[in-house]
C-alpha cells in the first residue's frame, strides 16, 4: 500500500489547523504518534514507557524555561498538582482549558486538551485507531513526582478518556499509593 496516497479530508485539516491554532511542530508530533500507532509500533503502554524515559530531560527544560515555579508555594498535593497541570498546559498549549477535581479522598481527575488539543494523534494526527496513545497522563505523573507530589496514574481500563470537550485521566494521591 502506498501510504503517500492516503485520502486526507482537506476541509477537516483546515478546520483543525485554524480552530486549534496548530503549529507545524505540533502537527509533526501528532502525525508521528499517529503513524507509529497505525503501524502497530506504538500503544498506550509503550507511550507510557517512552514518556517515563523522556520526563527527566523534558522536566529540566520546563524548569530552565521558567515553568513550574509556582508549585512549591501551594499548600497541598492537589493544589501543587493543579499548578503543574496549569504550567504544563501553559508551556505546551495542550488546549483552551484544564480542570482538576477531587473524586474521593485518594483520587483526583485531571482534564485537559480534548477537542482543542494540539498534539492529539487522533484529532490532529488523523490516527485511525481504537485506543489512545497520549503521552500526557504519564508525563504529568512524572513531572509531579519530580516536583515532590506523589501521584500514580490509574489504569481503568484506559489511562485517558474523553469526557465532553476534554480528555481526562485519574491519579491516586500520595498517601494512597502502595
Short mmCIF file of C-alpha atoms in Angstrom, two decimals:
data_model
loop_
_atom_site.label_atom_id
_atom_site.label_comp_id
_atom_site.label_asym_id
_atom_site.label_seq_id
_atom_site.Cartn_x
_atom_site.Cartn_y
_atom_site.Cartn_z
CA UNK A 1 0.00 0.00 0.00
CA UNK A 2 1.33 3.42 -0.94
CA UNK A 3 0.81 5.44 2.23
CA UNK A 4 1.56 8.68 0.39
CA UNK A 5 -1.76 8.33 -1.42
CA UNK A 6 -3.78 8.27 1.82
CA UNK A 7 -7.10 10.05 1.45
CA UNK A 8 -6.95 13.10 3.75
CA UNK A 9 -10.01 15.28 4.37
CA UNK A 10 -8.57 18.70 3.49
CA UNK A 11 -11.55 20.58 4.95
CA UNK A 12 -11.13 18.77 8.28
CA UNK A 13 -7.40 19.56 8.34
CA UNK A 14 -8.03 23.24 7.50
CA UNK A 15 -10.65 23.50 10.23
CA UNK A 16 -8.46 21.70 12.78
CA UNK A 17 -5.37 23.74 11.91
CA UNK A 18 -7.19 27.05 12.27
CA UNK A 19 -9.51 26.27 15.19
CA UNK A 20 -6.76 24.68 17.29
CA UNK A 21 -4.06 27.08 16.03
CA UNK A 22 -1.78 24.19 15.11
CA UNK A 23 1.90 24.98 14.64
CA UNK A 24 3.92 22.80 12.25
CA UNK A 25 5.91 21.26 15.15
CA UNK A 26 2.62 20.24 16.84
CA UNK A 27 1.34 18.70 13.60
CA UNK A 28 4.65 16.86 13.22
CA UNK A 29 4.42 15.44 16.76
CA UNK A 30 0.76 14.40 16.35
CA UNK A 31 1.27 12.80 12.94
CA UNK A 32 4.38 10.96 14.17
CA UNK A 33 2.39 9.45 17.06
CA UNK A 34 -0.42 8.67 14.62
CA UNK A 35 1.81 6.90 12.10
CA UNK A 36 3.57 4.87 14.80
CA UNK A 37 0.23 3.84 16.31
CA UNK A 38 -1.33 2.90 12.96
CA UNK A 39 1.70 0.75 12.12
CA UNK A 40 1.33 -1.06 15.44
CA UNK A 41 4.63 0.31 16.75
CA UNK A 42 3.07 2.44 19.47
CA UNK A 43 0.44 1.60 22.08
CA UNK A 44 -0.62 3.42 25.22
CA UNK A 45 1.65 1.08 27.16
CA UNK A 46 4.69 1.84 25.02
CA UNK A 47 3.97 5.57 25.01
CA UNK A 48 3.77 5.43 28.83
CA UNK A 49 7.19 3.75 28.89
CA UNK A 50 8.68 6.26 26.44
CA UNK A 51 7.21 9.19 28.37
CA UNK A 52 8.83 7.91 31.58
CA UNK A 53 12.19 7.87 29.78
CA UNK A 54 11.85 11.43 28.45
CA UNK A 55 10.46 13.04 31.63
CA UNK A 56 13.80 13.95 33.28
CA UNK A 57 15.07 15.89 30.25
CA UNK A 58 11.71 17.48 29.48
CA UNK A 59 11.25 18.44 33.14
CA UNK A 60 14.67 20.11 33.10
CA UNK A 61 13.68 22.15 30.04
CA UNK A 62 10.47 23.27 31.75
CA UNK A 63 12.45 24.35 34.82
CA UNK A 64 15.13 26.18 32.80
CA UNK A 65 12.48 27.93 30.69
CA UNK A 66 10.73 29.24 33.81
CA UNK A 67 7.76 26.93 34.04
CA UNK A 68 6.80 25.07 37.22
CA UNK A 69 7.98 27.81 39.58
CA UNK A 70 4.57 28.06 41.24
CA UNK A 71 4.24 24.55 42.66
CA UNK A 72 6.27 24.88 45.85
CA UNK A 73 4.12 27.77 47.10
CA UNK A 74 0.95 25.65 47.01
CA UNK A 75 -0.41 24.37 50.31
CA UNK A 76 -1.36 20.76 49.49
CA UNK A 77 -0.82 17.96 46.97
CA UNK A 78 -3.96 18.75 44.98
CA UNK A 79 -3.08 22.43 44.58
CA UNK A 80 0.51 21.53 43.69
CA UNK A 81 -0.75 19.12 41.02
CA UNK A 82 -3.14 21.81 39.76
CA UNK A 83 -0.19 24.23 39.42
CA UNK A 84 1.74 21.57 37.47
CA UNK A 85 -1.24 20.93 35.18
CA UNK A 86 -1.67 24.65 34.52
CA UNK A 87 2.08 25.13 33.93
CA UNK A 88 2.36 22.22 31.50
CA UNK A 89 -0.71 23.48 29.65
CA UNK A 90 0.80 26.96 29.52
CA UNK A 91 4.10 25.59 28.20
CA UNK A 92 2.64 23.22 25.61
CA UNK A 93 -0.73 24.82 24.94
CA UNK A 94 -2.46 21.45 25.19
CA UNK A 95 -5.86 23.10 24.96
CA UNK A 96 -8.03 26.03 25.87
CA UNK A 97 -8.66 24.93 29.43
CA UNK A 98 -7.75 22.46 32.14
CA UNK A 99 -9.60 21.25 35.20
CA UNK A 100 -8.75 19.27 38.28
CA UNK A 101 -11.28 17.77 40.63
CA UNK A 102 -11.14 15.60 43.70
CA UNK A 103 -13.08 12.39 43.04
CA UNK A 104 -12.71 10.94 46.53
CA UNK A 105 -10.28 11.14 49.44
CA UNK A 106 -7.49 9.48 47.43
CA UNK A 107 -8.30 10.22 43.78
CA UNK A 108 -8.10 13.26 41.52
CA UNK A 109 -9.20 13.69 37.91
CA UNK A 110 -7.15 15.92 35.63
CA UNK A 111 -8.76 17.09 32.39
CA UNK A 112 -7.05 18.90 29.53
CA UNK A 113 -6.75 19.17 25.76
CA UNK A 114 -9.61 17.20 24.27
CA UNK A 115 -11.28 18.88 21.33
CA UNK A 116 -8.70 21.69 21.39
CA UNK A 117 -5.55 19.57 21.95
CA UNK A 118 -2.78 20.47 19.54
CA UNK A 119 -0.97 17.13 19.88
CA UNK A 120 -3.78 14.58 19.67
CA UNK A 121 -2.80 11.61 17.49
CA UNK A 122 -6.45 11.16 16.53
CA UNK A 123 -7.79 14.71 16.27
CA UNK A 124 -4.68 16.31 14.76
CA UNK A 125 -2.61 13.34 13.60
CA UNK A 126 -5.64 11.68 11.96
CA UNK A 127 -4.88 8.29 13.53
CA UNK A 128 -7.43 5.65 12.70
CA UNK A 129 -7.00 3.64 15.91
CA UNK A 130 -9.34 2.42 18.64
CA UNK A 131 -7.22 3.12 21.71
CA UNK A 132 -5.29 6.13 22.91
CA UNK A 133 -1.57 6.85 22.53
CA UNK A 134 -1.42 10.01 24.63
CA UNK A 135 1.86 10.79 26.41
CA UNK A 136 0.45 13.47 28.70
CA UNK A 137 -1.07 11.36 31.52
CA UNK A 138 2.31 9.74 32.24
CA UNK A 139 4.17 12.99 31.59
CA UNK A 140 2.09 14.80 34.21
CA UNK A 141 2.65 11.95 36.68
CA UNK A 142 6.43 12.09 36.23
CA UNK A 143 6.65 15.87 36.47
CA UNK A 144 4.55 15.74 39.63
CA UNK A 145 6.89 13.11 41.08
CA UNK A 146 9.94 15.28 40.32
CA UNK A 147 8.15 18.23 41.94
CA UNK A 148 7.63 16.17 45.09
CA UNK A 149 3.94 15.46 44.50
CA UNK A 150 3.39 11.70 44.82
CA UNK A 151 0.64 10.59 42.43
CA UNK A 152 0.10 7.39 40.45
CA UNK A 153 -1.74 7.07 37.19
CA UNK A 154 -4.85 4.90 37.43
CA UNK A 155 -5.49 2.42 34.59
CA UNK A 156 -9.21 1.63 34.42
CA UNK A 157 -9.24 0.21 31.68
CA UNK A 158 -7.56 3.11 29.87
CA UNK A 159 -5.38 5.88 31.21
CA UNK A 160 -7.23 8.65 29.39
CA UNK A 161 -10.84 9.08 28.35
CA UNK A 162 -12.74 11.80 26.54
CA UNK A 163 -15.30 13.45 28.83
CA UNK A 164 -17.23 16.12 26.99
CA UNK A 165 -14.77 18.51 25.37
CA UNK A 166 -11.76 17.45 27.46
CA UNK A 167 -9.62 14.35 27.87
CA UNK A 168 -9.46 13.16 31.48
CA UNK A 169 -7.17 10.92 33.45
CA UNK A 170 -7.24 9.89 37.09
CA UNK A 171 -4.46 9.73 39.66
CA UNK A 172 -4.16 8.19 43.09
CA UNK A 173 -2.80 10.66 45.64
CA UNK A 174 0.41 10.04 47.57
CA UNK A 175 -0.97 8.75 50.85
CA UNK A 176 -3.00 6.11 48.99
CA UNK A 177 -0.08 4.83 46.89
CA UNK A 178 1.02 1.34 47.80
#
